Amino acid sequence: MKSQQYVCAGELVSLQTLTNVLNFLKKEKIDIGKLTQSMTVEKVKEMLCDIVDECHKASVQKQKAEGYIKLERGYATIPLPGIDVPFHSRYLWAGVMPFCAYLSKKINPAHINPDLLSGKYVPNLIAEPFQVFREYAQRIYDQTSSPRLDKVLKAWEEEAWDSPAQRQQLTYTILVELLAYQFASPVRWIETQDLLFTHFKFERLVEIGPSPTLTGMATRTLKAKYGAQDGSLSLIRSLVNDPTRCHFRSSTRTPITTLLLYLLRHLEAKKLLEIESFDGGNDFSQTPSHFNQPDNHALCKNLKPIEQVLKDASTKKEDIDDVVLVGGSSRMSKVQPLLKDIFNGINPTRSPIRALPSLRIEGH
């Protein structure tokens, strides 16, 4: 998280030194921002260098005395026990070429569809949506100095890499290089999260994995940076990390989808899975208390269809004499006051049998 949380990899002595420095700044209540107001920047740097030197000496002495440094939680540091291999670190660059060779054998270029990746896959290596362009390959090369991409870029015009005939092979080459270098390069989750929140404007983020690592980061980012903005737009984002949840989407009800719905409901009743949503990804598993909130996104989305129906019928709100509610959701206490306000005080009635030439609002 930008300006809040970062991940560092390094030798134990260096990590212990970092912990010691941050602990010292906290205990002594040293505010670097305020120091720059009373001292020159060079003096502040000199003072910090002295602090770092002393903390490093303490770390070296601890290693000599104990033989092995066991990192402990500090005021601003949290050790990650068990992660002894510096993933996403350039310490692993020696393994990039063997990994690249392995990926080249396992990934079949004929099975790659460029359209499924372009604009959708966001590699952490450069935190930009996947593209099959020279500029995109150049940005990857600038960060990795990949010999394979170097060869492609130098022979771009000669081998016509921008031609439709070469598009699939170029996609394959870029994909393999991204995957090969990603495990030995810093992850760029800050930029990637900003891209997901702003460019893609997602409403549902699903993490597939044993623990809510990414959804945990996204939840904190949402609260810190985008919560107020989403609230003003009545935008509700769902962050999910639960492999037992089922997501089913269908715009039409056919015999096959009807049977599938029945089977899913049966499995849910047996507690074998939880149905998260149906029909376009809309979440119908909300509690009544959530549904009745004034800024409920599902209710607000129904206002536009109402306005469109009136417009298509060339009818004004003042011309409506009666509003009939049909469906279980129409019994929610928030629905009726909302419609009463829209239709100038008309009290909606719940009567599925009635068939009047009036506006029909279905609670679905």
mmCIF file of N, CA, C and O in Angstrom, residues 8 11-30 32 47-64 66 69-79:
data_model
loop_
_atom_site.group_PDB
_atom_site.id
_atom_site.type_symbol
_atom_site.label_atom_id
_atom_site.label_comp_id
_atom_site.label_asym_id
_atom_site.label_seq_id
_atom_site.Cartn_x
_atom_site.Cartn_y
_atom_site.Cartn_z
ATOM 1 N N CYS A 8 9.942 -5.926 2.093
ATOM 2 C CA CYS A 8 11.386 -5.844 1.888
ATOM 3 C C CYS A 8 11.994 -7.238 1.977
ATOM 4 O O CYS A 8 11.591 -8.049 2.807
ATOM 5 N N GLU A 11 19.254 -9.644 3.468
ATOM 6 C CA GLU A 11 19.967 -10.459 4.448
ATOM 7 C C GLU A 11 19.447 -10.148 5.852
ATOM 8 O O GLU A 11 18.974 -9.048 6.130
ATOM 9 N N LEU A 12 19.564 -11.128 6.740
ATOM 10 C CA LEU A 12 19.020 -10.981 8.095
ATOM 11 C C LEU A 12 19.633 -9.801 8.848
ATOM 12 O O LEU A 12 18.937 -9.084 9.570
ATOM 13 N N VAL A 13 20.943 -9.589 8.672
ATOM 14 C CA VAL A 13 21.591 -8.465 9.363
ATOM 15 C C VAL A 13 21.000 -7.142 8.895
ATOM 16 O O VAL A 13 20.742 -6.228 9.693
ATOM 17 N N SER A 14 20.742 -7.035 7.589
ATOM 18 C CA SER A 14 20.176 -5.801 7.030
ATOM 19 C C SER A 14 18.743 -5.589 7.492
ATOM 20 O O SER A 14 18.349 -4.470 7.843
ATOM 21 N N LEU A 15 17.960 -6.672 7.524
ATOM 22 C CA LEU A 15 16.575 -6.561 7.973
ATOM 23 C C LEU A 15 16.503 -6.215 9.458
ATOM 24 O O LEU A 15 15.636 -5.445 9.890
ATOM 25 N N GLN A 16 17.436 -6.780 10.258
ATOM 26 C CA GLN A 16 17.482 -6.447 11.676
ATOM 27 C C GLN A 16 17.882 -4.985 11.881
ATOM 28 O O GLN A 16 17.366 -4.297 12.768
ATOM 29 N N THR A 17 18.787 -4.507 11.025
ATOM 30 C CA THR A 17 19.197 -3.102 11.088
ATOM 31 C C THR A 17 18.018 -2.189 10.787
ATOM 32 O O THR A 17 17.822 -1.166 11.466
ATOM 33 N N LEU A 18 17.231 -2.549 9.781
ATOM 34 C CA LEU A 18 16.045 -1.759 9.440
ATOM 35 C C LEU A 18 15.078 -1.703 10.621
ATOM 36 O O LEU A 18 14.554 -0.635 10.963
ATOM 37 N N THR A 19 14.868 -2.851 11.267
ATOM 38 C CA THR A 19 13.988 -2.895 12.445
ATOM 39 C C THR A 19 14.527 -2.018 13.567
ATOM 40 O O THR A 19 13.778 -1.266 14.204
ATOM 41 N N ASN A 20 15.839 -2.107 13.810
ATOM 42 C CA ASN A 20 16.457 -1.307 14.879
ATOM 43 C C ASN A 20 16.314 0.195 14.617
ATOM 44 O O ASN A 20 16.025 0.976 15.522
ATOM 45 N N VAL A 21 16.512 0.599 13.354
ATOM 46 C CA VAL A 21 16.425 2.022 13.008
ATOM 47 C C VAL A 21 15.018 2.549 13.237
ATOM 48 O O VAL A 21 14.815 3.603 13.859
ATOM 49 N N LEU A 22 14.019 1.815 12.760
ATOM 50 C CA LEU A 22 12.635 2.257 12.912
ATOM 51 C C LEU A 22 12.207 2.254 14.378
ATOM 52 O O LEU A 22 11.469 3.140 14.818
ATOM 53 N N ASN A 23 12.669 1.259 15.141
ATOM 54 C CA ASN A 23 12.368 1.231 16.582
ATOM 55 C C ASN A 23 12.982 2.442 17.286
ATOM 56 O O ASN A 23 12.343 3.061 18.154
ATOM 57 N N PHE A 24 14.211 2.788 16.916
ATOM 58 C CA PHE A 24 14.894 3.926 17.539
ATOM 59 C C PHE A 24 14.173 5.238 17.236
ATOM 60 O O PHE A 24 13.973 6.072 18.121
ATOM 61 N N LEU A 25 13.764 5.415 15.976
ATOM 62 C CA LEU A 25 13.050 6.637 15.594
ATOM 63 C C LEU A 25 11.739 6.764 16.363
ATOM 64 O O LEU A 25 11.338 7.866 16.762
ATOM 65 N N LYS A 26 11.091 5.617 16.586
ATOM 66 C CA LYS A 26 9.818 5.632 17.323
ATOM 67 C C LYS A 26 10.044 5.951 18.804
ATOM 68 O O LYS A 26 9.351 6.811 19.389
ATOM 69 N N LYS A 27 11.001 5.276 19.422
ATOM 70 C CA LYS A 27 11.240 5.456 20.857
ATOM 71 C C LYS A 27 11.705 6.875 21.176
ATOM 72 O O LYS A 27 11.303 7.470 22.187
ATOM 73 N N GLU A 28 12.576 7.410 20.328
ATOM 74 C CA GLU A 28 13.117 8.748 20.566
ATOM 75 C C GLU A 28 12.219 9.849 20.016
ATOM 76 O O GLU A 28 12.559 11.039 20.115
ATOM 77 N N LYS A 29 11.089 9.436 19.392
ATOM 78 C CA LYS A 29 10.119 10.398 18.848
ATOM 79 C C LYS A 29 10.783 11.383 17.889
ATOM 80 O O LYS A 29 10.594 12.604 17.961
ATOM 81 N N ILE A 30 11.573 10.852 16.983
ATOM 82 C CA ILE A 30 12.281 11.671 15.999
ATOM 83 C C ILE A 30 11.376 11.890 14.781
ATOM 84 O O ILE A 30 10.988 10.929 14.114
ATOM 85 N N ILE A 32 11.387 13.348 11.258
ATOM 86 C CA ILE A 32 12.323 13.813 10.231
ATOM 87 C C ILE A 32 11.790 15.060 9.529
ATOM 88 O O ILE A 32 12.550 15.972 9.187
ATOM 89 N N MET A 47 22.892 12.845 10.446
ATOM 90 C CA MET A 47 22.376 12.286 11.690
ATOM 91 C C MET A 47 21.781 10.894 11.453
ATOM 92 O O MET A 47 22.009 9.962 12.243
ATOM 93 N N LEU A 48 21.026 10.736 10.366
ATOM 94 C CA LEU A 48 20.423 9.436 10.054
ATOM 95 C C LEU A 48 21.485 8.387 9.750
ATOM 96 O O LEU A 48 21.347 7.218 10.128
ATOM 97 N N CYS A 49 22.564 8.796 9.082
ATOM 98 C CA CYS A 49 23.650 7.855 8.794
ATOM 99 C C CYS A 49 24.290 7.351 10.088
ATOM 100 O O CYS A 49 24.642 6.165 10.204
ATOM 101 N N ASP A 50 24.436 8.246 11.054
ATOM 102 C CA ASP A 50 24.990 7.837 12.344
ATOM 103 C C ASP A 50 24.062 6.834 13.040
ATOM 104 O O ASP A 50 24.534 5.846 13.639
ATOM 105 N N ILE A 51 22.768 7.075 12.967
ATOM 106 C CA ILE A 51 21.790 6.157 13.577
ATOM 107 C C ILE A 51 21.865 4.784 12.914
ATOM 108 O O ILE A 51 21.872 3.741 13.574
ATOM 109 N N VAL A 52 21.933 4.783 11.573
ATOM 110 C CA VAL A 52 22.000 3.518 10.828
ATOM 111 C C VAL A 52 23.273 2.757 11.181
ATOM 112 O O VAL A 52 23.256 1.529 11.375
ATOM 113 N N ASP A 53 24.391 3.477 11.263
ATOM 114 C CA ASP A 53 25.671 2.815 11.601
ATOM 115 C C ASP A 53 25.604 2.152 12.975
ATOM 116 O O ASP A 53 26.045 1.005 13.146
ATOM 117 N N GLU A 54 25.054 2.855 13.959
ATOM 118 C CA GLU A 54 24.954 2.302 15.305
ATOM 119 C C GLU A 54 24.013 1.089 15.337
ATOM 120 O O GLU A 54 24.290 0.091 16.007
ATOM 121 N N CYS A 55 22.906 1.185 14.623
ATOM 122 C CA CYS A 55 21.948 0.067 14.583
ATOM 123 C C CYS A 55 22.535 -1.137 13.862
ATOM 124 O O CYS A 55 22.269 -2.291 14.234
ATOM 125 N N HIS A 56 23.352 -0.882 12.844
ATOM 126 C CA HIS A 56 23.986 -1.984 12.123
ATOM 127 C C HIS A 56 25.010 -2.685 13.013
ATOM 128 O O HIS A 56 25.108 -3.926 13.009
ATOM 129 N N LYS A 57 25.766 -1.920 13.799
ATOM 130 C CA LYS A 57 26.725 -2.524 14.726
ATOM 131 C C LYS A 57 26.009 -3.409 15.738
ATOM 132 O O LYS A 57 26.481 -4.507 16.075
ATOM 133 N N ALA A 58 24.832 -2.947 16.215
ATOM 134 C CA ALA A 58 24.061 -3.740 17.178
ATOM 135 C C ALA A 58 23.582 -5.042 16.545
ATOM 136 O O ALA A 58 23.554 -6.105 17.194
ATOM 137 N N SER A 59 23.219 -5.003 15.257
ATOM 138 C CA SER A 59 22.752 -6.210 14.559
ATOM 139 C C SER A 59 23.894 -7.203 14.376
ATOM 140 O O SER A 59 23.718 -8.417 14.558
ATOM 141 N N VAL A 60 25.079 -6.701 14.028
ATOM 142 C CA VAL A 60 26.244 -7.572 13.852
ATOM 143 C C VAL A 60 26.628 -8.230 15.173
ATOM 144 O O VAL A 60 26.937 -9.433 15.236
ATOM 145 N N GLN A 61 26.594 -7.446 16.246
ATOM 146 C CA GLN A 61 26.911 -7.995 17.570
ATOM 147 C C GLN A 61 25.907 -9.067 17.987
ATOM 148 O O GLN A 61 26.276 -10.082 18.581
ATOM 149 N N LYS A 62 24.635 -8.843 17.653
ATOM 150 C CA LYS A 62 23.602 -9.832 17.970
ATOM 151 C C LYS A 62 23.841 -11.125 17.211
ATOM 152 O O LYS A 62 23.679 -12.227 17.756
ATOM 153 N N GLN A 63 24.257 -11.013 15.960
ATOM 154 C CA GLN A 63 24.534 -12.210 15.161
ATOM 155 C C GLN A 63 25.722 -12.982 15.724
ATOM 156 O O GLN A 63 25.707 -14.218 15.785
ATOM 157 N N LYS A 64 26.749 -12.263 16.138
ATOM 158 C CA LYS A 64 27.927 -12.932 16.695
ATOM 159 C C LYS A 64 27.595 -13.602 18.024
ATOM 160 O O LYS A 64 28.067 -14.703 18.310
ATOM 161 N N GLU A 66 24.526 -14.641 19.160
ATOM 162 C CA GLU A 66 23.507 -15.697 19.087
ATOM 163 C C GLU A 66 23.764 -16.687 17.968
ATOM 164 O O GLU A 66 23.161 -17.771 17.940
ATOM 165 N N ILE A 69 20.281 -14.706 13.616
ATOM 166 C CA ILE A 69 19.328 -13.651 13.944
ATOM 167 C C ILE A 69 17.908 -14.134 13.696
ATOM 168 O O ILE A 69 17.565 -14.553 12.587
ATOM 169 N N LYS A 70 17.104 -14.105 14.730
ATOM 170 C CA LYS A 70 15.689 -14.397 14.602
ATOM 171 C C LYS A 70 14.932 -13.071 14.653
ATOM 172 O O LYS A 70 14.901 -12.390 15.678
ATOM 173 N N LEU A 71 14.353 -12.702 13.530
ATOM 174 C CA LEU A 71 13.664 -11.422 13.436
ATOM 175 C C LEU A 71 12.432 -11.400 14.332
ATOM 176 O O LEU A 71 11.683 -12.383 14.401
ATOM 177 N N GLU A 72 12.241 -10.302 15.014
ATOM 178 C CA GLU A 72 11.073 -10.109 15.861
ATOM 179 C C GLU A 72 10.296 -8.886 15.392
ATOM 180 O O GLU A 72 10.858 -7.983 14.760
ATOM 181 N N ARG A 73 9.030 -8.859 15.738
ATOM 182 C CA ARG A 73 8.188 -7.749 15.309
ATOM 183 C C ARG A 73 8.630 -6.457 15.985
ATOM 184 O O ARG A 73 8.896 -6.413 17.196
ATOM 185 N N GLY A 74 8.714 -5.395 15.184
ATOM 186 C CA GLY A 74 9.066 -4.087 15.709
ATOM 187 C C GLY A 74 7.876 -3.153 15.676
ATOM 188 O O GLY A 74 6.739 -3.567 15.404
ATOM 189 N N TYR A 75 8.121 -1.886 15.946
ATOM 190 C CA TYR A 75 7.028 -0.905 15.924
ATOM 191 C C TYR A 75 6.430 -0.764 14.513
ATOM 192 O O TYR A 75 5.243 -0.521 14.366
ATOM 193 N N ALA A 76 7.273 -0.919 13.502
ATOM 194 C CA ALA A 76 6.799 -0.707 12.124
ATOM 195 C C ALA A 76 7.163 -1.851 11.196
ATOM 196 O O ALA A 76 6.990 -1.747 9.988
ATOM 197 N N THR A 77 7.663 -2.975 11.746
ATOM 198 C CA THR A 77 8.078 -4.103 10.906
ATOM 199 C C THR A 77 7.407 -5.387 11.375
ATOM 200 O O THR A 77 7.236 -5.606 12.572
ATOM 201 N N ILE A 78 7.055 -6.213 10.402
ATOM 202 C CA ILE A 78 6.434 -7.511 10.691
ATOM 203 C C ILE A 78 7.215 -8.577 9.924
ATOM 204 O O ILE A 78 7.151 -8.630 8.692
ATOM 205 N N PRO A 79 7.972 -9.435 10.613
ATOM 206 C CA PRO A 79 8.718 -10.498 9.906
ATOM 207 C C PRO A 79 7.773 -11.558 9.351
ATOM 208 O O PRO A 79 6.710 -11.814 9.913
#
